[in-house]
Coordinates of C-alpha atoms in Angstrom, one line a residue:
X19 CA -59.7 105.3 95.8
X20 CA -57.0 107.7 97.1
X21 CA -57.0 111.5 96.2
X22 CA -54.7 111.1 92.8
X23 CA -57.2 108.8 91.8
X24 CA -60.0 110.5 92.3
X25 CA -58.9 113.8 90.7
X26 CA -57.6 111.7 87.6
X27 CA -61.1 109.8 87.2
X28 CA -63.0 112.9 87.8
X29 CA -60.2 114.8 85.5
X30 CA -60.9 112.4 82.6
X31 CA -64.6 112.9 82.9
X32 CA -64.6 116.0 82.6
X33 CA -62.8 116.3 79.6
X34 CA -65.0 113.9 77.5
X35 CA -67.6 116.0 78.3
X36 CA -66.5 118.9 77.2
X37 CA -65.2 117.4 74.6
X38 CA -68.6 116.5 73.0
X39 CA -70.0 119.7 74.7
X40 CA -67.1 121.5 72.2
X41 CA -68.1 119.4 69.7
X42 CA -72.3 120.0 70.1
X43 CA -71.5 124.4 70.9
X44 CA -68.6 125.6 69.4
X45 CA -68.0 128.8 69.6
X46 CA -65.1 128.7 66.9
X47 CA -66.2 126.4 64.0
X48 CA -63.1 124.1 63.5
X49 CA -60.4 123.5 65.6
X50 CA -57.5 123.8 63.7
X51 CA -54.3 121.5 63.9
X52 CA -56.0 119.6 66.6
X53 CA -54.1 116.7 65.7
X54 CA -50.8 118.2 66.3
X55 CA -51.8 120.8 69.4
X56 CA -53.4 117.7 71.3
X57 CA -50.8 115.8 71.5
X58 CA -48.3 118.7 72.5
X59 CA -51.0 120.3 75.0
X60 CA -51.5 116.7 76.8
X61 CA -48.0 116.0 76.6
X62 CA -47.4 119.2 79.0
X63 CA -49.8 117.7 80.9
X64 CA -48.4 114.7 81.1
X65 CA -44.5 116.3 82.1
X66 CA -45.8 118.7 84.6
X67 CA -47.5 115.6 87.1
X68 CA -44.2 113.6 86.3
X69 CA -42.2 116.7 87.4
X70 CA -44.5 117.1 90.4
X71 CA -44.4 113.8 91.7
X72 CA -40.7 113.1 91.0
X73 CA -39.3 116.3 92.3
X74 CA -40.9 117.3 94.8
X75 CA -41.4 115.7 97.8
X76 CA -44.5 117.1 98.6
X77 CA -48.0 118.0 96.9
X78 CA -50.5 120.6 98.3
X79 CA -52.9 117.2 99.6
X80 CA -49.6 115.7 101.6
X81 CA -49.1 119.3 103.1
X82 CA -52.9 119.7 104.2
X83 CA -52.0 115.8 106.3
X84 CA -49.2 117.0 107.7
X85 CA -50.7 120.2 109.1
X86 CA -53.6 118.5 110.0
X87 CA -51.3 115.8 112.6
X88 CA -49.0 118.4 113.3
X89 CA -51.9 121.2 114.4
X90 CA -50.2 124.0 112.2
X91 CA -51.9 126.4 110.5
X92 CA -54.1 129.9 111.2
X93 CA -57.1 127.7 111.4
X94 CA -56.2 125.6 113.7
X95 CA -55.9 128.6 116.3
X96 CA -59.7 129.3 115.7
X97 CA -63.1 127.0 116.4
X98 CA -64.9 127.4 113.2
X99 CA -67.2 125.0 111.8
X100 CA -66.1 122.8 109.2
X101 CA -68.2 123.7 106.2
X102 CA -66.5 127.3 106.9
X103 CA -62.9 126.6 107.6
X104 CA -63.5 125.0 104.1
X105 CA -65.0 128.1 102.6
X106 CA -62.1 130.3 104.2
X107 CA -59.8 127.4 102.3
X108 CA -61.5 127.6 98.6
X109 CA -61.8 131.1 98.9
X110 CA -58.2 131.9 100.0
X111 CA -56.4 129.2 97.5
X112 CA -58.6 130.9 94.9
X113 CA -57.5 134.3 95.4
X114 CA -53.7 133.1 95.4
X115 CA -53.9 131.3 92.5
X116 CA -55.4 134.7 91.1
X117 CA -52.3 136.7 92.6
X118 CA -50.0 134.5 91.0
X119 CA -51.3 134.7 87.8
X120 CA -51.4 138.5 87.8
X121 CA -47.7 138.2 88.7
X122 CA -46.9 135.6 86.0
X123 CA -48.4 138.4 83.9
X124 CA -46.3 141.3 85.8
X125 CA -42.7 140.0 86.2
X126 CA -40.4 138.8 83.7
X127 CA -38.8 136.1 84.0
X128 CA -42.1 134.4 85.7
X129 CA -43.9 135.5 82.0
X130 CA -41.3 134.1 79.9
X131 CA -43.1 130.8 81.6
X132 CA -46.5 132.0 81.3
X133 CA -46.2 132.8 78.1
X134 CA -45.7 129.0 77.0
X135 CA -49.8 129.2 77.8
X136 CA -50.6 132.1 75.6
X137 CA -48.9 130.9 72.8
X138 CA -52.0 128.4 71.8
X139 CA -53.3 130.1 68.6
X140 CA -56.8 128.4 69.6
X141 CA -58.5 127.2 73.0
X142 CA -60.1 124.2 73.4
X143 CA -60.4 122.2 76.5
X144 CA -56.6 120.6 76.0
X145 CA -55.6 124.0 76.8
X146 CA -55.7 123.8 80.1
X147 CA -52.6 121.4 80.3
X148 CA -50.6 123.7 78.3
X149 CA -48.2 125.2 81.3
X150 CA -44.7 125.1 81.6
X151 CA -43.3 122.2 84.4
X152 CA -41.6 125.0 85.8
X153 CA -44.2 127.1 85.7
X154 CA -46.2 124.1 87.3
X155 CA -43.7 123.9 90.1
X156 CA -43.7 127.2 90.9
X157 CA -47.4 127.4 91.7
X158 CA -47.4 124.4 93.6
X159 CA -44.6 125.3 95.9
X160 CA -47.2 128.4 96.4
X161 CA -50.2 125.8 97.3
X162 CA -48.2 123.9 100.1
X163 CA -47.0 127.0 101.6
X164 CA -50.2 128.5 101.2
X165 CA -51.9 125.0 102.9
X166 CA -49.4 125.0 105.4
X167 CA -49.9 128.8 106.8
X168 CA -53.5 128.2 106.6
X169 CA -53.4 124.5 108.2
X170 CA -56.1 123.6 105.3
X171 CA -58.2 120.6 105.6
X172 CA -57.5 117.5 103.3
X173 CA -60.7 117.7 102.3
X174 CA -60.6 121.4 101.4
X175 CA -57.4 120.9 99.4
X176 CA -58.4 117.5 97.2
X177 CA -62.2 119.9 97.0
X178 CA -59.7 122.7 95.9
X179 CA -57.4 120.7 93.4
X180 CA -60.7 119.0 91.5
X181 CA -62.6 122.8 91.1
X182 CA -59.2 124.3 89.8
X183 CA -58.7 121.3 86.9
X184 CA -62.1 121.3 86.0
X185 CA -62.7 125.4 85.8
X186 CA -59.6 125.0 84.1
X187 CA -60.9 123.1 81.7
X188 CA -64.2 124.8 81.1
X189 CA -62.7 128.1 81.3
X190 CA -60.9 127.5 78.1
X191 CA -63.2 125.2 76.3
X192 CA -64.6 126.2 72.7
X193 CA -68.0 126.1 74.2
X194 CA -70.7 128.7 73.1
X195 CA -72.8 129.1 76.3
X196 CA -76.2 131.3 76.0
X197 CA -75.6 134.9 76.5
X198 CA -78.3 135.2 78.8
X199 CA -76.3 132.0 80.9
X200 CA -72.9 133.3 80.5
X201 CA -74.0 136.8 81.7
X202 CA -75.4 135.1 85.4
X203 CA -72.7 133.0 85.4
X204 CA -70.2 135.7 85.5
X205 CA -71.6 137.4 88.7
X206 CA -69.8 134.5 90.5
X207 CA -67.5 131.8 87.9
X208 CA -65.5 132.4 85.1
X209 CA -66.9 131.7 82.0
X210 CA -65.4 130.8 78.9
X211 CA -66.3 133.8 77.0
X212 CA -64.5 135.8 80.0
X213 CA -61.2 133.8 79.9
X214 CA -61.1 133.9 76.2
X215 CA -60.8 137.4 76.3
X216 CA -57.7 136.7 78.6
X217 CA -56.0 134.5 75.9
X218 CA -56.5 137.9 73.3
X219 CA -53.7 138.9 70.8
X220 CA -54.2 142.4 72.1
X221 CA -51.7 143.4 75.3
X222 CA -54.7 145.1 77.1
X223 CA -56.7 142.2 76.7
X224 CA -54.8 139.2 77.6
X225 CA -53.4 141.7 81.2
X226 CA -57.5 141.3 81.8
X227 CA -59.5 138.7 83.5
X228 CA -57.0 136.6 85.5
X229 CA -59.5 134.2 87.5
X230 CA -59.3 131.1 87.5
X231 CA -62.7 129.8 89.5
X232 CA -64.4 132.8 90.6
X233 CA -64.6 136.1 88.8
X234 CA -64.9 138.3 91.8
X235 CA -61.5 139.1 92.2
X236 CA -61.1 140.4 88.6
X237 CA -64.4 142.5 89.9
X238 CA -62.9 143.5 93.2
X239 CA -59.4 144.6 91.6
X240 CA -60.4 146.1 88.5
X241 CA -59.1 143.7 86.2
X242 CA -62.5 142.6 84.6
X243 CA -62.6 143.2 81.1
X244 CA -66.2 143.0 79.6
X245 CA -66.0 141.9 76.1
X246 CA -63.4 141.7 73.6
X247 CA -63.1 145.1 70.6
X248 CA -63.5 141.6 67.8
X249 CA -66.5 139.7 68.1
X250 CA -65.7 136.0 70.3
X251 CA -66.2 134.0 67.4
X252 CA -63.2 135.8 65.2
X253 CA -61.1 136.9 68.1
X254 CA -57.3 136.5 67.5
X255 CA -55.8 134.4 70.3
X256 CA -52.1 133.4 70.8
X257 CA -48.8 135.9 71.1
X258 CA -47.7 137.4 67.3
X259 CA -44.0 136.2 68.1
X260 CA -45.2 132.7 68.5
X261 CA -47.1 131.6 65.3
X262 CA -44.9 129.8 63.4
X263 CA -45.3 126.0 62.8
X264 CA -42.0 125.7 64.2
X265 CA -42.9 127.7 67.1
X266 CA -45.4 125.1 68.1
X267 CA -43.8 122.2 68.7
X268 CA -43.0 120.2 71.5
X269 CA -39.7 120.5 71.9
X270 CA -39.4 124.6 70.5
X271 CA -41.8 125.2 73.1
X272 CA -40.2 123.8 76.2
X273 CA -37.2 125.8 75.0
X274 CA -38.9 129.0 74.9
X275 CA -38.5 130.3 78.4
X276 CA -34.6 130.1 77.8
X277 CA -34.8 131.7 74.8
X278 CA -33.8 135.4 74.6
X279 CA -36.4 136.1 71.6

């Protein structure tokens, strides 16, 4: 199989078994309007890899085999050992998509795509589909430049591309984990308890724990938030401007980032 292939079998995987994982450990009971926010959440999905592969020319993989032949990149100028130039990738991809984020979060015009994300009133694993095309663009015009300045392995990149859609889809899961294994956990990954926090009602509390794979950086630049002021199983999630039934809908919400509301 070739790399899309691969991520979409190991995607799909995934998600069925977090979807029975949701269904055996919720930590909200229900899921409300599932049958309407599925659809719409896989349907951004389903528009942002269209919009990847039909308007761009390249993805972050097709970079990483171009730098490879074409010996460009920082670690091509060193001799390091393969297991670490992939660590040095992970690690550095990581922390970018963690910058970006914190910028989606910081400038406007780049929230007024985010914010398509924060307007779920509930998480579940679907969640993690729910960005903007545009906003999907813009981060992966950030990968290949970030792949090409690093001359990234193939490897490193597919390794990269598979840990992002699957934290994603963990990190937002309504999935109850033990306290005791949600508290190790954090010392290294993102948890879903963590991210929910991120996903808050509250202003201070969705600006807070921006990682996407590993929860260092939100240690390291002081944008860890503990725990929630409601308890996680009543926490309020979504944006107030945005919970109208009309406000959910596909077509309202690929509107909103040219809206001036």
């Amino acid at each position: 199989m070739n790399a899309v292939a691969w991520r979409a079998a190991i995607f799909v995987l995934l998600l069925v078994l977090l979807v029975l994982a949701e269904w055996r450990w919720p930590r909200h009971q229900g899921n409300p309007d599932r049958r309407h926010r599925w659809p719409v959440n896989l349907g951004f999905g389903l528009v942002g890899a269209l919009c990847l592969r039909l308007l761009l020319p390249w993805l972050a993989i097709d970079a990483a085999l171009w730098a490879q032949q074409h010996h460009v990149g920082l670690l091509h100028l060193w001799t390091l050992p393969s297991w670490l130039a992939i660590v040095v990738t992970l690690m550095a991809l990581d922390l970018l998509i963690y910058a970006q984020h914190r910028l989606m979060h910081r400038v406007g015009w780049l929230w007024r795509l985010h914010r398509l994300h924060h307007s779920d009133l509930t998480l579940d694993a679907s969640s993690a589909m729910r960005f903007h095309p545009l906003e999907i663009l813009f981060s992966m015009g950030l990968k290949i430049a970030a792949v090409l300045a690093l001359g990234a392995a193939p490897a490193a990149v597919l390794a990269f591309e598979i840990l992002l859609n699957g934290f994603a889809m963990f990190t937002h899961a309504n999935l109850a984990l033990p306290l005791g294994l949600d508290r190790a956990l954090r010392w290294v990954v993102v948890t879903p308890d963590m991210h929910r926090i991120h996903h808050s009602v509250l202003r201070d509390e969705h600006d807070s724990n921006f990682g996407f794979n590993l929860s260092w950086w939100d240690w390291l630049f002081r944008s860890y938030r503990d725990a929630p002021r409601q308890p996680q199983a009543t926490l309020r999630l979504g944006l107030d401007r945005f919970r109208d039934n009309r406000e959910q809908r596909f077509g309202a919400l690929m509107l909103q980032p040219f809206r001036r509301r």
